[in-house]
Amino acid sequence: MNKTAIVIGATGLTGTHLVASLLHDPAFSKVRVLVRQPWAHDRPKLESIIVNFDDEESLAAALQGDILFCCIGTTIKKAGNQENFRAVDYGIPVKCARIAKEQGVSQFLLMSSINANPRSRNFYLRTKGQTEEAIQQAGFFSVNIFRPSVLIGQRNEFRLGEWIGRYLIQLFYFLLQGRWKKYRGIKAATVANAMIVAAKENDEGVSIYESDAIQSMGEA
C-alpha cells in the first residue's frame, strides 16, 4: 500500500498499540502522530508533530497523508466539565476530519464507544454518537467506526468507572452471549488490530463495527 497513516490520540491506551502495530506493518511507509507535547519515541517511519488543535493552519500542515486514525478521548472527570469534554471528544475529531478531507485524506477510522447514539439521554454516549454522525457526513471515500466495549489494557492513568466495569464484565464474561456478547471486555490491542485490518480493506462508504465484530477482526 505504501500509505501514510496519521494518528490522533496516539498516546492513549488504544493509540499506543495502534502506532506500534502501524510501525511494524510494511503496508505503511510513514506513521505521522499529532501530539500536544514532545513525544520521546524515535523509530523508523515515525514522524511526531507537535500541534495546537486550536490552530487550523498548523493542523492543515500536519494532516497530510492517506488515512486518518482517531483514537482521541478523555473523561469528564479529567476534562473538568462537559464543555471541555465535548471540545476533545467531538471538537477535535470533527475539526481534524474537515481539515483532513480538504487536504486529500480519503479514509477516516474512528474509535467511538459501545452504545454511542446521537439521541441518547446520556451525555457521554450522545457526544460519541454526534461525533460519529459528523464524521459520516464529512465526505470521505471510506469511514470506519469502531464501538468497543470496556477496554482492557494497562493505562497510564487510573479510571475508577472503567476499572469497575472491566471487573464486572470479566466476572460475567461467559454469561454474555447472543445480543449481549458485544458487552464483553476487549483488549485495546485487539481494537488497534481491527482498525488496521479495516484500513487495508478500504471499503467505500460507512462501516460500523460493534465490539464483538471488532473482536473477530482483531484476532483474525
Short mmCIF file of C-alpha atoms in Angstrom, two decimals:
data_model
loop_
_atom_site.label_atom_id
_atom_site.label_comp_id
_atom_site.label_asym_id
_atom_site.label_seq_id
_atom_site.Cartn_x
_atom_site.Cartn_y
_atom_site.Cartn_z
CA MET A 1 0.00 0.00 0.00
CA ASN A 2 2.88 2.40 0.80
CA LYS A 3 0.47 4.64 2.70
CA THR A 4 0.99 7.45 5.16
CA ALA A 5 -1.05 6.94 8.33
CA ILE A 6 -1.98 9.88 10.54
CA VAL A 7 -2.89 9.19 14.16
CA ILE A 8 -4.57 11.50 16.66
CA GLY A 9 -4.88 10.13 20.17
CA ALA A 10 -1.58 8.24 19.78
CA THR A 11 -0.61 8.48 23.46
CA GLY A 12 -3.76 6.81 24.81
CA LEU A 13 -4.30 3.13 25.53
CA THR A 14 -5.52 2.07 22.08
CA GLY A 15 -3.50 4.71 20.23
CA THR A 16 -0.24 3.38 21.68
CA HIS A 17 -0.99 -0.13 20.42
CA LEU A 18 -2.12 1.26 17.07
CA VAL A 19 1.09 3.22 16.46
CA ALA A 20 3.25 0.25 17.44
CA SER A 21 1.41 -2.02 15.01
CA LEU A 22 1.47 0.52 12.18
CA LEU A 23 5.23 0.91 12.56
CA HIS A 24 5.71 -2.83 12.08
CA ASP A 25 3.30 -3.08 9.14
CA PRO A 26 5.00 -2.87 5.72
CA ALA A 27 1.79 -1.53 4.19
CA PHE A 28 2.52 1.83 5.81
CA SER A 29 5.62 3.78 4.78
CA LYS A 30 5.10 6.60 7.29
CA VAL A 31 3.26 6.97 10.57
CA ARG A 32 2.57 10.59 11.47
CA VAL A 33 1.36 11.22 15.02
CA LEU A 34 -0.15 14.53 16.11
CA VAL A 35 0.62 15.32 19.74
CA ARG A 36 0.31 18.31 22.05
CA GLN A 37 3.76 17.93 23.63
CA PRO A 38 7.09 16.26 22.78
CA TRP A 39 6.80 12.51 22.48
CA ALA A 40 10.08 10.71 23.14
CA HIS A 41 9.89 7.97 20.52
CA ASP A 42 12.50 7.63 17.79
CA ARG A 43 11.54 4.92 15.33
CA PRO A 44 11.96 4.44 11.59
CA LYS A 45 8.83 5.60 9.75
CA LEU A 46 7.63 7.58 12.78
CA GLU A 47 7.07 11.31 12.44
CA SER A 48 5.93 13.11 15.57
CA ILE A 49 4.37 16.55 15.05
CA ILE A 50 3.52 18.90 17.91
CA VAL A 51 0.26 20.66 17.12
CA ASN A 52 -2.15 23.10 18.66
CA PHE A 53 -5.59 21.68 17.92
CA ASP A 54 -6.99 25.21 18.03
CA ASP A 55 -4.67 26.33 15.21
CA GLU A 56 -6.22 25.24 11.92
CA GLU A 57 -3.23 26.40 9.89
CA SER A 58 -0.82 24.12 11.76
CA LEU A 59 -3.35 21.29 11.59
CA ALA A 60 -3.63 21.66 7.81
CA ALA A 61 0.16 21.32 7.53
CA ALA A 62 0.18 18.25 9.79
CA LEU A 63 -2.84 16.44 8.35
CA GLN A 64 -1.04 15.34 5.21
CA GLY A 65 -1.38 11.67 4.35
CA ASP A 66 -3.73 8.95 3.18
CA ILE A 67 -5.52 7.50 6.22
CA LEU A 68 -6.54 9.24 9.44
CA PHE A 69 -6.92 7.15 12.59
CA CYS A 70 -8.68 8.81 15.53
CA CYS A 71 -8.33 7.28 18.99
CA ILE A 72 -8.58 10.52 20.93
CA GLY A 73 -10.76 10.68 24.01
CA THR A 74 -10.91 11.84 27.59
CA THR A 75 -13.21 11.59 30.60
CA ILE A 76 -15.49 14.23 32.07
CA LYS A 77 -13.53 13.97 35.32
CA LYS A 78 -10.23 14.65 33.57
CA ALA A 79 -11.71 17.36 31.33
CA GLY A 80 -13.26 19.10 34.31
CA ASN A 81 -16.73 19.64 32.86
CA GLN A 82 -18.98 18.61 29.99
CA GLU A 83 -17.99 21.55 27.81
CA ASN A 84 -14.30 20.66 27.94
CA PHE A 85 -15.10 17.00 27.39
CA ARG A 86 -17.08 17.81 24.25
CA ALA A 87 -14.25 20.03 22.97
CA VAL A 88 -11.97 16.96 22.99
CA ASP A 89 -14.25 14.07 22.06
CA TYR A 90 -16.33 15.94 19.48
CA GLY A 91 -14.46 19.12 18.60
CA ILE A 92 -11.04 17.66 17.80
CA PRO A 93 -12.17 14.66 15.68
CA VAL A 94 -14.69 16.73 13.70
CA LYS A 95 -12.26 19.59 13.09
CA CYS A 96 -9.48 17.20 12.05
CA ALA A 97 -11.88 15.33 9.77
CA ARG A 98 -12.89 18.51 7.96
CA ILE A 99 -9.34 19.71 7.51
CA ALA A 100 -8.01 16.27 6.55
CA LYS A 101 -10.70 15.93 3.88
CA GLU A 102 -9.63 19.30 2.47
CA GLN A 103 -6.03 18.03 2.39
CA GLY A 104 -6.97 14.96 0.34
CA VAL A 105 -7.17 12.27 3.04
CA SER A 106 -9.57 9.63 1.76
CA GLN A 107 -10.18 7.38 4.75
CA PHE A 108 -11.17 8.08 8.37
CA LEU A 109 -11.17 5.47 11.14
CA LEU A 110 -12.81 6.49 14.41
CA MET A 111 -12.71 4.73 17.76
CA SER A 112 -16.04 5.55 19.37
CA SER A 113 -17.89 3.73 22.16
CA ILE A 114 -20.36 0.95 22.62
CA ASN A 115 -23.95 2.29 22.64
CA ALA A 116 -22.95 5.60 21.05
CA ASN A 117 -26.13 7.34 19.94
CA PRO A 118 -26.62 11.00 18.91
CA ARG A 119 -30.03 10.99 20.62
CA SER A 120 -29.01 9.24 23.85
CA ARG A 121 -30.04 10.79 27.17
CA ASN A 122 -26.54 10.03 28.43
CA PHE A 123 -24.21 12.96 27.70
CA TYR A 124 -21.16 10.77 27.05
CA LEU A 125 -22.95 8.43 24.64
CA ARG A 126 -24.77 11.33 22.96
CA THR A 127 -21.47 13.13 22.34
CA LYS A 128 -19.91 9.99 20.90
CA GLY A 129 -22.93 9.46 18.66
CA GLN A 130 -22.88 13.05 17.44
CA THR A 131 -19.19 12.67 16.63
CA GLU A 132 -19.94 9.56 14.59
CA GLU A 133 -22.71 11.40 12.78
CA ALA A 134 -20.47 14.35 11.88
CA ILE A 135 -17.67 12.09 10.63
CA GLN A 136 -20.08 10.17 8.42
CA GLN A 137 -21.14 13.44 6.81
CA ALA A 138 -17.58 14.69 6.21
CA GLY A 139 -17.41 13.21 2.70
CA PHE A 140 -14.60 10.66 3.00
CA PHE A 141 -14.41 7.81 0.49
CA SER A 142 -14.25 5.37 3.40
CA VAL A 143 -15.37 5.77 7.02
CA ASN A 144 -14.89 3.04 9.62
CA ILE A 145 -16.40 3.45 13.09
CA PHE A 146 -15.46 1.15 15.96
CA ARG A 147 -17.62 0.79 19.07
CA PRO A 148 -15.62 -1.23 21.59
CA SER A 149 -16.91 -2.28 24.99
CA VAL A 150 -14.78 -1.74 28.10
CA LEU A 151 -11.13 -1.64 27.05
CA ILE A 152 -8.64 -4.00 28.65
CA GLY A 153 -5.03 -2.90 28.99
CA GLN A 154 -2.58 -1.04 31.15
CA ARG A 155 -3.33 2.68 31.23
CA ASN A 156 -1.01 5.39 32.49
CA GLU A 157 -3.96 6.77 34.44
CA PHE A 158 -6.47 5.10 36.74
CA ARG A 159 -10.15 5.29 35.75
CA LEU A 160 -12.35 4.00 38.56
CA GLY A 161 -15.52 3.63 36.47
CA GLU A 162 -13.68 1.73 33.76
CA TRP A 163 -11.96 -0.48 36.34
CA ILE A 164 -15.29 -1.41 37.93
CA GLY A 165 -16.89 -2.03 34.53
CA ARG A 166 -13.99 -4.20 33.41
CA TYR A 167 -14.15 -6.24 36.63
CA LEU A 168 -17.88 -6.85 36.33
CA ILE A 169 -17.75 -7.66 32.62
CA GLN A 170 -14.90 -10.13 33.08
CA LEU A 171 -16.72 -11.69 36.03
CA PHE A 172 -19.75 -12.41 33.86
CA TYR A 173 -17.80 -12.90 30.60
CA PHE A 174 -19.20 -16.29 29.64
CA LEU A 175 -22.76 -15.28 30.54
CA LEU A 176 -22.65 -12.54 27.90
CA GLN A 177 -23.98 -14.43 24.89
CA GLY A 178 -26.10 -13.58 21.87
CA ARG A 179 -27.00 -9.90 21.71
CA TRP A 180 -25.12 -9.36 24.99
CA LYS A 181 -21.85 -10.66 23.58
CA LYS A 182 -20.80 -7.21 22.40
CA TYR A 183 -20.56 -6.11 26.05
CA ARG A 184 -17.63 -8.39 26.77
CA GLY A 185 -14.40 -6.56 27.64
CA ILE A 186 -11.97 -6.24 24.74
CA LYS A 187 -8.22 -5.72 24.64
CA ALA A 188 -7.10 -2.35 23.33
CA ALA A 189 -4.54 -4.15 21.15
CA THR A 190 -7.37 -6.09 19.51
CA VAL A 191 -9.18 -2.85 18.67
CA ALA A 192 -5.99 -1.44 17.17
CA ASN A 193 -5.50 -4.55 15.03
CA ALA A 194 -9.09 -4.38 13.78
CA MET A 195 -8.64 -0.75 12.77
CA ILE A 196 -5.61 -1.66 10.68
CA VAL A 197 -7.49 -4.53 9.02
CA ALA A 198 -10.29 -2.14 8.04
CA ALA A 199 -7.79 0.45 6.81
CA LYS A 200 -6.25 -2.07 4.44
CA GLU A 201 -9.64 -3.16 3.11
CA ASN A 202 -10.57 0.47 2.43
CA ASP A 203 -14.21 -0.32 1.70
CA GLU A 204 -16.22 2.53 0.20
CA GLY A 205 -18.90 4.11 2.36
CA VAL A 206 -19.55 3.85 6.09
CA SER A 207 -18.85 0.68 8.08
CA ILE A 208 -19.74 0.41 11.78
CA TYR A 209 -18.27 -2.35 13.93
CA GLU A 210 -19.71 -3.37 17.29
CA SER A 211 -17.41 -4.81 19.92
CA ASP A 212 -17.99 -8.50 19.10
CA ALA A 213 -17.23 -7.84 15.41
CA ILE A 214 -14.10 -5.90 16.41
CA GLN A 215 -13.01 -8.90 18.47
CA SER A 216 -13.30 -11.20 15.45
CA MET A 217 -11.49 -8.80 13.12
CA GLY A 218 -8.69 -8.06 15.56
CA GLU A 219 -7.96 -11.71 16.25
CA ALA A 220 -8.14 -12.91 12.62
#
